[in-house]
Amino acid sequence: MRKNIVAGNWKMNKNLQEGLTLAKELDAALKGKTLNCDVVIGTPFIHLASVATAIDLSKIGVAAQNCADKVSGAYTGEVSAEMVASTGAKYVILGHSERRAYYHETPEILKEKVLLALANGLTPIFCIGEVLSEREAGKHFEVVKSQIEASLFNLSAEDFGKIVLAYEPVWAIGTGKTATAAQAQEMHAFIRKTLAGKYGETVANDTSILYGGSANASNAKELFSNPDVDGGLIGGASLGVDKFLPIIEAF
Ligand code: PEP
């Protein structure tokens, strides 16, 4: 069964003390509440272990924002999927548009990262989405389909069943320009149809597809009310409990 998920992506924000404070505040705010979605926070690498020991992991999952495309060895500065898993994190955000654009992560590199994440028991939150010029040229469906095919369609149906997708139109990320609920639903339905074509209806219906791109407390309810939108990947609005909690409670 697919799950509703609200996942925060802190990006490169919050030092360790600030991050721990935010994680503990969120933990306290969720205590005793019955939620209609899973909650995940995507922290910088150095926060993972401390955050994972400071919160109730049955209530909040922890995600890394990346992992290496290599198992281990002489890759200075890299952090492996095994290392991420050893912190208590259960998720890893992969293929974020900022990593694709600024760190030149290709579909082939991402394919390796997905395999390593799965081999280490992590759930990839795999991001896809078109840039503005691609949408304006009417190529958004084609772009998103090819991103999925190139990095994920090598997986067996069983392994694909462990993936969470996040549709993040790049023109909506950090811009304050959210996709309309109709645009999000249209793309999510297209993604689900694409998955059904490859893996069948059951896998497609069981896959959680999150929306990301300037989602906030004011638009979350409308976005999440779409039948194919199973939650959100939230950047800016995950950096404070006052902004993040109402998004969680939009479910
Ligand atoms: C993101 O970084 O994944 C994101 C969706 O950012 P924002 O919510 O700030 O647009």
Coordinates of N, CA, C and O in Angstrom, one line a residue, residues 5-158:
I5 N 3.6 10.7 2.7 CA 4.8 11.1 3.3 C 5.1 12.6 3.2 O 4.9 13.1 2.1
V6 N 5.4 13.2 4.3 CA 5.9 14.6 4.2 C 7.4 14.6 4.6 O 7.7 14.2 5.7
A7 N 8.2 14.9 3.7 CA 9.7 14.8 3.9 C 10.3 16.2 3.8 O 10.1 16.9 2.8
G8 N 11.1 16.6 4.8 CA 11.8 17.8 4.7 C 13.2 17.7 4.1 O 13.8 16.6 4.3
N9 N 13.6 18.6 3.4 CA 15.0 18.7 2.8 C 15.6 19.9 3.3 O 15.3 21.0 2.8
W10 N 16.5 19.8 4.3 CA 17.1 20.9 5.0 C 18.2 21.6 4.1 O 18.6 22.7 4.3
K11 N 18.6 20.8 3.0 CA 19.7 21.3 2.2 C 20.9 21.7 3.1 O 21.1 21.1 4.1
M12 N 21.7 22.7 2.6 CA 22.9 23.0 3.4 C 22.6 24.1 4.4 O 23.1 25.3 4.3
N13 N 21.6 23.8 5.3 CA 21.2 24.8 6.3 C 21.3 24.2 7.7 O 21.2 22.9 7.8
K14 N 21.5 25.0 8.7 CA 21.6 24.6 10.1 C 22.9 23.9 10.5 O 23.3 22.9 9.9
N15 N 23.6 24.5 11.4 CA 24.8 23.8 12.0 C 24.3 22.7 12.8 O 23.1 22.5 13.0
L16 N 25.2 21.9 13.4 CA 24.8 20.7 14.2 C 23.9 21.1 15.3 O 22.8 20.4 15.5
Q17 N 24.2 22.1 16.1 CA 23.4 22.5 17.2 C 22.0 22.9 16.8 O 21.0 22.5 17.4
E18 N 22.0 23.8 15.8 CA 20.7 24.3 15.3 C 19.8 23.1 14.7 O 18.6 23.1 14.9
G19 N 20.5 22.2 14.0 CA 19.8 21.0 13.5 C 19.2 20.2 14.5 O 18.0 19.7 14.4
L20 N 20.0 19.9 15.6 CA 19.5 19.1 16.7 C 18.3 19.8 17.4 O 17.3 19.1 17.7
T21 N 18.4 21.1 17.5 CA 17.3 21.8 18.2 C 16.0 21.6 17.3 O 15.0 21.3 17.8
L22 N 16.2 21.8 16.0 CA 15.0 21.7 15.1 C 14.4 20.3 15.2 O 13.2 20.1 15.3
A23 N 15.3 19.3 15.1 CA 14.8 17.9 15.2 C 14.1 17.6 16.5 O 13.0 17.0 16.5
K24 N 14.6 18.1 17.6 CA 14.0 17.9 18.9 C 12.7 18.6 19.0 O 11.7 18.1 19.6
E25 N 12.6 19.8 18.5 CA 11.4 20.6 18.5 C 10.3 19.9 17.7 O 9.1 19.8 18.1
L26 N 10.7 19.3 16.6 CA 9.7 18.6 15.7 C 9.2 17.4 16.5 O 8.0 17.1 16.5
D27 N 10.2 16.7 17.0 CA 9.9 15.5 17.8 C 8.8 15.8 18.9 O 7.8 15.1 19.1
A28 N 9.1 16.9 19.6 CA 8.2 17.3 20.7 C 6.8 17.7 20.2 O 5.8 17.3 20.8
A29 N 6.8 18.4 19.1 CA 5.6 18.8 18.5 C 4.7 17.7 18.0 O 3.5 17.8 18.0
L30 N 5.3 16.6 17.6 CA 4.6 15.4 17.1 C 4.2 14.4 18.2 O 3.3 13.5 17.9
K31 N 4.7 14.6 19.4 CA 4.5 13.6 20.5 C 3.0 13.6 20.8 O 2.3 14.6 20.9
G32 N 2.4 12.4 20.8 CA 1.0 12.2 21.2 C 0.1 12.5 20.1 O -1.1 12.3 20.2
K33 N 0.6 12.9 18.9 CA -0.3 13.2 17.8 C -0.5 12.0 16.9 O 0.4 11.2 16.7
T34 N -1.7 11.8 16.4 CA -1.9 10.8 15.4 C -1.8 11.4 14.1 O -2.5 12.4 13.7
L35 N -0.9 10.9 13.3 CA -0.6 11.5 12.0 C -1.2 10.7 10.8 O -1.2 9.4 11.0
N36 N -1.6 11.3 9.8 CA -2.0 10.6 8.6 C -1.0 10.5 7.5 O -1.3 10.2 6.4
C37 N 0.3 10.7 7.9 CA 1.4 10.6 7.0 C 2.7 10.2 7.7 O 2.7 10.4 8.9
D38 N 3.6 9.6 7.0 CA 4.9 9.4 7.6 C 5.7 10.7 7.5 O 5.5 11.5 6.5
V39 N 6.6 11.0 8.4 CA 7.3 12.2 8.4 C 8.8 11.9 8.3 O 9.3 10.9 9.0
V40 N 9.5 12.6 7.5 CA 11.0 12.3 7.3 C 11.7 13.7 7.3 O 11.1 14.7 6.8
I41 N 12.9 13.7 7.9 CA 13.7 14.9 7.8 C 15.0 14.6 7.1 O 15.7 13.6 7.5
G42 N 15.4 15.3 6.1 CA 16.6 15.1 5.3 C 17.6 16.1 5.8 O 17.5 17.3 5.5
T43 N 18.6 15.6 6.6 CA 19.6 16.5 7.2 C 20.9 16.5 6.5 O 21.1 15.5 5.7
P44 N 21.8 17.4 6.7 CA 23.2 17.2 6.2 C 23.8 16.0 6.8 O 23.3 15.5 7.9
F45 N 24.8 15.4 6.2 CA 25.4 14.2 6.7 C 25.8 14.2 8.1 O 25.6 13.3 8.9
I46 N 26.5 15.3 8.5 CA 27.1 15.4 9.8 C 26.0 15.4 10.9 O 26.3 15.1 12.1
H47 N 24.8 15.7 10.6 CA 23.7 15.7 11.6 C 23.1 14.3 11.8 O 22.4 14.1 12.8
L48 N 23.2 13.4 10.9 CA 22.4 12.2 10.8 C 22.4 11.4 12.1 O 21.4 11.1 12.7
A49 N 23.6 11.1 12.6 CA 23.7 10.2 13.8 C 23.2 10.8 15.0 O 22.4 10.2 15.8
S50 N 23.5 12.1 15.2 CA 23.0 12.8 16.4 C 21.5 13.0 16.4 O 20.8 12.8 17.4
V51 N 21.0 13.3 15.2 CA 19.5 13.5 15.1 C 18.8 12.2 15.3 O 17.8 12.1 16.0
A52 N 19.4 11.1 14.7 CA 18.7 9.8 14.8 C 18.7 9.3 16.3 O 17.8 8.6 16.6
T53 N 19.6 9.8 17.1 CA 19.6 9.3 18.5 C 18.7 10.2 19.4 O 18.4 9.9 20.5
A54 N 18.4 11.4 18.8 CA 17.7 12.4 19.7 C 16.2 12.4 19.5 O 15.5 13.1 20.2
I55 N 15.7 11.7 18.5 CA 14.3 11.7 18.2 C 13.7 10.3 18.2 O 14.4 9.3 18.2
D56 N 12.4 10.3 18.2 CA 11.6 9.0 18.2 C 11.6 8.6 16.7 O 10.8 9.1 15.9
L57 N 12.4 7.6 16.4 CA 12.5 7.2 15.0 C 11.3 6.4 14.5 O 11.1 6.2 13.3
S58 N 10.4 6.1 15.4 CA 9.1 5.4 15.0 C 8.2 6.5 14.5 O 7.2 6.2 13.9
K59 N 8.5 7.7 14.8 CA 7.6 8.9 14.4 C 8.2 9.7 13.3 O 7.5 10.2 12.4
I60 N 9.5 9.8 13.3 CA 10.2 10.6 12.3 C 11.3 9.8 11.7 O 12.2 9.4 12.4
G61 N 11.3 9.7 10.4 CA 12.4 9.0 9.7 C 13.5 10.0 9.4 O 13.2 11.2 9.2
V62 N 14.7 9.5 9.3 CA 15.8 10.4 9.0 C 16.4 10.1 7.6 O 16.5 8.9 7.2
A63 N 16.6 11.1 6.8 CA 17.2 10.9 5.4 C 18.5 11.6 5.2 O 18.6 12.8 5.7
A64 N 19.4 11.0 4.5 CA 20.5 11.8 4.0 C 20.1 12.5 2.7 O 19.0 12.1 2.1
Q65 N 20.8 13.4 2.2 CA 20.5 14.2 1.0 C 21.2 13.7 -0.2 O 21.1 14.2 -1.3
N66 N 22.0 12.7 0.0 CA 22.9 12.1 -1.1 C 23.6 10.9 -0.5 O 23.7 10.7 0.7
C67 N 24.2 10.1 -1.4 CA 25.2 9.2 -1.0 C 26.1 8.9 -2.1 O 25.8 9.3 -3.3
A68 N 27.3 8.3 -1.9 CA 28.2 8.0 -2.9 C 27.7 7.0 -3.9 O 26.9 6.2 -3.6
D69 N 28.3 7.1 -5.1 CA 28.0 6.0 -6.2 C 29.1 4.9 -6.1 O 29.1 4.1 -7.1
K70 N 29.9 4.9 -5.1 CA 30.9 3.8 -4.9 C 30.7 3.2 -3.6 O 30.2 3.8 -2.6
V71 N 31.1 1.9 -3.5 CA 30.9 1.2 -2.2 C 31.7 1.7 -1.1 O 31.2 2.0 0.0
S72 N 33.0 1.8 -1.3 CA 34.0 2.3 -0.3 C 35.3 2.6 -0.9 O 35.5 2.3 -2.1
G73 N 36.2 3.1 -0.2 CA 37.6 3.3 -0.7 C 38.1 4.7 -0.8 O 37.6 5.6 -0.1
A74 N 39.0 4.9 -1.8 CA 39.7 6.1 -1.9 C 38.9 7.2 -2.7 O 39.1 7.5 -3.9
Y75 N 37.8 7.7 -2.0 CA 37.0 8.7 -2.6 C 36.8 9.8 -1.6 O 35.8 10.0 -1.0
T76 N 37.9 10.6 -1.5 CA 37.9 11.6 -0.4 C 36.7 12.5 -0.4 O 36.3 13.0 -1.5
G77 N 36.1 12.6 0.7 CA 35.0 13.6 0.9 C 33.6 12.9 0.6 O 32.6 13.5 0.9
E78 N 33.6 11.7 0.2 CA 32.4 11.0 -0.1 C 31.8 10.3 1.1 O 32.6 10.0 2.0
V79 N 30.5 10.0 1.1 CA 29.9 9.3 2.2 C 29.1 8.2 1.6 O 28.2 8.4 0.7
S80 N 29.4 6.9 2.0 CA 28.7 5.8 1.3 C 27.3 5.5 1.9 O 27.0 6.0 3.0
A81 N 26.6 4.8 1.1 CA 25.2 4.4 1.5 C 25.3 3.6 2.8 O 24.5 3.7 3.7
E82 N 26.3 2.7 2.9 CA 26.5 1.9 4.1 C 26.7 2.8 5.3 O 26.1 2.6 6.4
M83 N 27.5 3.9 5.2 CA 27.7 4.8 6.3 C 26.4 5.5 6.7 O 26.1 5.7 7.8
V84 N 25.7 5.9 5.7 CA 24.4 6.6 5.9 C 23.5 5.6 6.8 O 23.0 6.0 7.8
A85 N 23.4 4.4 6.3 CA 22.5 3.4 7.0 C 23.0 3.2 8.5 O 22.2 3.0 9.4
S86 N 24.3 3.3 8.7 CA 24.9 3.0 10.0 C 24.5 4.1 11.0 O 24.7 3.9 12.2
T87 N 24.1 5.2 10.5 CA 23.7 6.3 11.5 C 22.3 6.1 12.0 O 21.9 6.8 13.0
G88 N 21.5 5.3 11.4 CA 20.1 5.1 11.8 C 19.2 5.7 10.8 O 17.9 5.6 10.9
A89 N 19.7 6.4 9.8 CA 18.9 7.0 8.7 C 18.3 5.8 7.9 O 18.9 4.8 7.7
K90 N 17.1 6.0 7.5 CA 16.4 5.0 6.7 C 16.1 5.4 5.2 O 15.6 4.6 4.4
Y91 N 16.4 6.7 5.0 CA 16.1 7.2 3.6 C 17.3 7.9 3.1 O 18.1 8.4 3.8
V92 N 17.3 8.1 1.7 CA 18.3 8.9 1.1 C 17.6 9.6 -0.1 O 17.0 9.0 -0.9
I93 N 17.7 11.0 -0.1 CA 17.2 11.7 -1.2 C 18.3 11.6 -2.3 O 19.5 11.9 -2.1
L94 N 17.8 11.2 -3.5 CA 18.8 11.0 -4.6 C 18.2 11.8 -5.9 O 17.0 11.8 -6.1
G95 N 19.1 12.3 -6.7 CA 18.7 12.9 -7.9 C 18.1 14.3 -7.8 O 17.4 14.7 -8.7
H96 N 18.3 14.9 -6.6 CA 17.7 16.3 -6.5 C 18.3 17.1 -7.6 O 19.5 17.0 -8.0
S97 N 17.5 18.1 -8.1 CA 17.9 18.9 -9.2 C 19.1 19.7 -8.9 O 19.9 20.0 -9.8
E98 N 19.3 20.0 -7.6 CA 20.6 20.8 -7.3 C 21.8 19.9 -7.4 O 22.9 20.4 -7.9
R99 N 21.7 18.6 -7.2 CA 22.8 17.7 -7.3 C 23.0 17.4 -8.8 O 24.2 17.3 -9.3
R100 N 21.9 17.3 -9.6 CA 22.1 17.1 -11.0 C 22.8 18.3 -11.6 O 23.7 18.2 -12.5
A101 N 22.3 19.5 -11.2 CA 22.8 20.7 -11.9 C 24.2 21.2 -11.4 O 25.0 21.5 -12.3
Y102 N 24.4 21.2 -10.1 CA 25.7 21.8 -9.6 C 26.8 20.7 -9.5 O 27.9 21.1 -9.4
Y103 N 26.4 19.5 -9.3 CA 27.4 18.4 -9.1 C 27.4 17.4 -10.2 O 28.0 16.3 -10.1
H104 N 26.7 17.8 -11.3 CA 26.8 17.0 -12.5 C 26.5 15.5 -12.4 O 27.2 14.6 -12.9
E105 N 25.5 15.3 -11.6 CA 25.1 13.9 -11.4 C 24.2 13.4 -12.6 O 23.2 13.9 -12.8
T106 N 24.8 12.5 -13.3 CA 24.1 12.0 -14.5 C 23.2 10.8 -14.2 O 23.3 10.2 -13.1
P107 N 22.3 10.5 -15.1 CA 21.4 9.3 -14.9 C 22.2 8.1 -14.5 O 21.7 7.3 -13.7
E108 N 23.3 7.9 -15.1 CA 24.1 6.7 -14.9 C 24.7 6.7 -13.5 O 24.7 5.6 -12.8
I109 N 25.2 7.8 -13.0 CA 25.7 7.9 -11.6 C 24.5 7.6 -10.7 O 24.7 6.9 -9.7
L110 N 23.4 8.2 -11.0 CA 22.2 8.1 -10.1 C 21.8 6.6 -10.0 O 21.3 6.1 -8.9
K111 N 21.9 5.9 -11.1 CA 21.5 4.5 -11.2 C 22.4 3.7 -10.1 O 21.9 2.9 -9.4
E112 N 23.7 4.0 -10.1 CA 24.6 3.4 -9.1 C 24.2 3.7 -7.7 O 24.2 2.9 -6.8
K113 N 23.9 5.0 -7.5 CA 23.5 5.4 -6.1 C 22.3 4.7 -5.6 O 22.2 4.3 -4.5
V114 N 21.3 4.6 -6.5 CA 20.0 3.9 -6.2 C 20.3 2.4 -5.8 O 19.9 1.9 -4.8
L115 N 21.2 1.8 -6.6 CA 21.5 0.4 -6.3 C 22.2 0.2 -5.0 O 21.9 -0.7 -4.2
L116 N 23.1 1.1 -4.7 CA 23.8 1.0 -3.4 C 22.9 1.4 -2.2 O 23.0 0.8 -1.2
A117 N 22.0 2.3 -2.4 CA 21.1 2.7 -1.4 C 20.2 1.4 -1.0 O 20.1 1.1 0.1
L118 N 19.7 0.8 -2.1 CA 18.8 -0.4 -1.9 C 19.6 -1.5 -1.2 O 19.1 -2.2 -0.3
A119 N 20.8 -1.7 -1.7 CA 21.7 -2.8 -1.1 C 21.9 -2.6 0.4 O 22.2 -3.5 1.1
N120 N 21.8 -1.3 0.8 CA 22.1 -1.1 2.2 C 20.8 -0.8 3.0 O 20.8 -0.2 4.1
G121 N 19.7 -1.1 2.4 CA 18.4 -1.1 3.1 C 17.8 0.3 3.2 O 16.9 0.5 4.0
L122 N 18.4 1.3 2.4 CA 17.8 2.6 2.5 C 16.7 2.8 1.5 O 16.7 2.1 0.4
T123 N 15.7 3.6 1.8 CA 14.7 3.9 0.8 C 15.1 5.2 0.1 O 15.2 6.2 0.7
P124 N 15.3 5.1 -1.2 CA 15.6 6.3 -2.0 C 14.4 7.1 -2.2 O 13.3 6.6 -2.5
I125 N 14.5 8.4 -2.0 CA 13.5 9.4 -2.4 C 14.1 10.0 -3.6 O 15.0 10.8 -3.6
F126 N 13.6 9.5 -4.8 CA 14.2 9.8 -6.0 C 13.5 11.0 -6.7 O 12.3 10.9 -7.0
C127 N 14.3 12.0 -7.0 CA 13.7 13.3 -7.5 C 13.8 13.3 -9.0 O 14.8 13.0 -9.6
I128 N 12.7 13.8 -9.6 CA 12.7 14.0 -11.1 C 11.9 15.3 -11.3 O 11.2 15.7 -10.5
G129 N 12.1 15.9 -12.5 CA 11.4 17.1 -12.8 C 12.1 17.9 -13.9 O 13.3 17.8 -14.1
E130 N 11.3 18.7 -14.6 CA 11.8 19.4 -15.7 C 12.2 20.8 -15.4 O 11.7 21.4 -14.4
V131 N 13.0 21.4 -16.2 CA 13.3 22.9 -16.0 C 12.3 23.7 -16.8 O 11.5 23.1 -17.6
L132 N 12.3 25.0 -16.5 CA 11.2 25.8 -17.1 C 11.2 25.7 -18.7 O 10.2 25.6 -19.3
S133 N 12.4 25.8 -19.3 CA 12.4 25.8 -20.8 C 11.8 24.5 -21.3 O 11.2 24.5 -22.4
E134 N 12.0 23.4 -20.6 CA 11.5 22.1 -21.0 C 9.9 22.1 -20.9 O 9.2 21.6 -21.8
R135 N 9.4 22.7 -19.8 CA 8.0 22.8 -19.7 C 7.4 23.7 -20.8 O 6.4 23.4 -21.5
E136 N 8.1 24.9 -21.0 CA 7.6 25.8 -22.0 C 7.6 25.2 -23.4 O 6.8 25.5 -24.3
A137 N 8.5 24.3 -23.6 CA 8.6 23.6 -24.9 C 7.7 22.4 -25.0 O 7.7 21.7 -26.0
G138 N 6.9 22.2 -24.0 CA 6.0 21.1 -23.9 C 6.7 19.7 -23.8 O 6.1 18.7 -24.2
K139 N 7.9 19.7 -23.3 CA 8.7 18.5 -23.2 C 8.7 17.9 -21.8 O 9.4 16.9 -21.5
H140 N 7.9 18.4 -20.9 CA 8.0 18.0 -19.5 C 7.7 16.5 -19.3 O 8.3 15.8 -18.5
F141 N 6.7 16.0 -20.0 CA 6.4 14.6 -19.8 C 7.5 13.7 -20.2 O 7.9 12.7 -19.6
E142 N 8.0 14.0 -21.4 CA 9.1 13.3 -22.0 C 10.4 13.3 -21.1 O 11.0 12.3 -20.9
V143 N 10.7 14.5 -20.6 CA 11.8 14.6 -19.7 C 11.7 13.8 -18.5 O 12.6 13.0 -18.1
V144 N 10.6 13.8 -17.8 CA 10.4 13.1 -16.6 C 10.4 11.6 -16.8 O 11.0 10.8 -16.1
K145 N 9.8 11.2 -17.9 CA 9.7 9.8 -18.3 C 11.2 9.3 -18.5 O 11.6 8.2 -18.0
S146 N 12.0 10.1 -19.2 CA 13.3 9.6 -19.5 C 14.2 9.6 -18.2 O 15.1 8.7 -18.1
Q147 N 13.9 10.5 -17.3 CA 14.7 10.5 -16.0 C 14.4 9.2 -15.3 O 15.3 8.6 -14.7
I148 N 13.1 8.8 -15.3 CA 12.7 7.6 -14.5 C 13.3 6.4 -15.2 O 14.0 5.5 -14.6
E149 N 13.2 6.3 -16.6 CA 13.7 5.2 -17.3 C 15.2 5.0 -17.1 O 15.7 3.9 -16.9
A150 N 15.9 6.1 -17.2 CA 17.4 6.1 -17.3 C 18.0 5.6 -15.9 O 19.1 5.0 -15.9
S151 N 17.3 5.9 -14.8 CA 18.0 5.6 -13.5 C 17.3 4.5 -12.7 O 17.9 4.0 -11.8
L152 N 16.0 4.2 -13.1 CA 15.3 3.3 -12.3 C 14.7 2.0 -13.0 O 14.4 1.0 -12.3
F153 N 14.6 2.1 -14.3 CA 13.9 1.0 -15.0 C 14.8 -0.3 -15.1 O 14.3 -1.3 -15.7
N154 N 16.0 -0.2 -14.6 CA 16.8 -1.4 -14.6 C 16.4 -2.3 -13.3 O 16.8 -3.4 -13.2
L155 N 15.6 -1.7 -12.4 CA 15.3 -2.4 -11.2 C 14.2 -3.4 -11.4 O 13.4 -3.3 -12.3
S156 N 14.3 -4.5 -10.6 CA 13.2 -5.5 -10.6 C 12.0 -4.8 -10.0 O 12.1 -3.8 -9.3
A157 N 10.8 -5.4 -10.3 CA 9.6 -4.9 -9.7 C 9.7 -4.8 -8.2 O 9.2 -3.9 -7.5
E158 N 10.3 -5.9 -7.6 CA 10.4 -5.9 -6.2 C 11.2 -4.7 -5.6 O 10.8 -4.1 -4.7

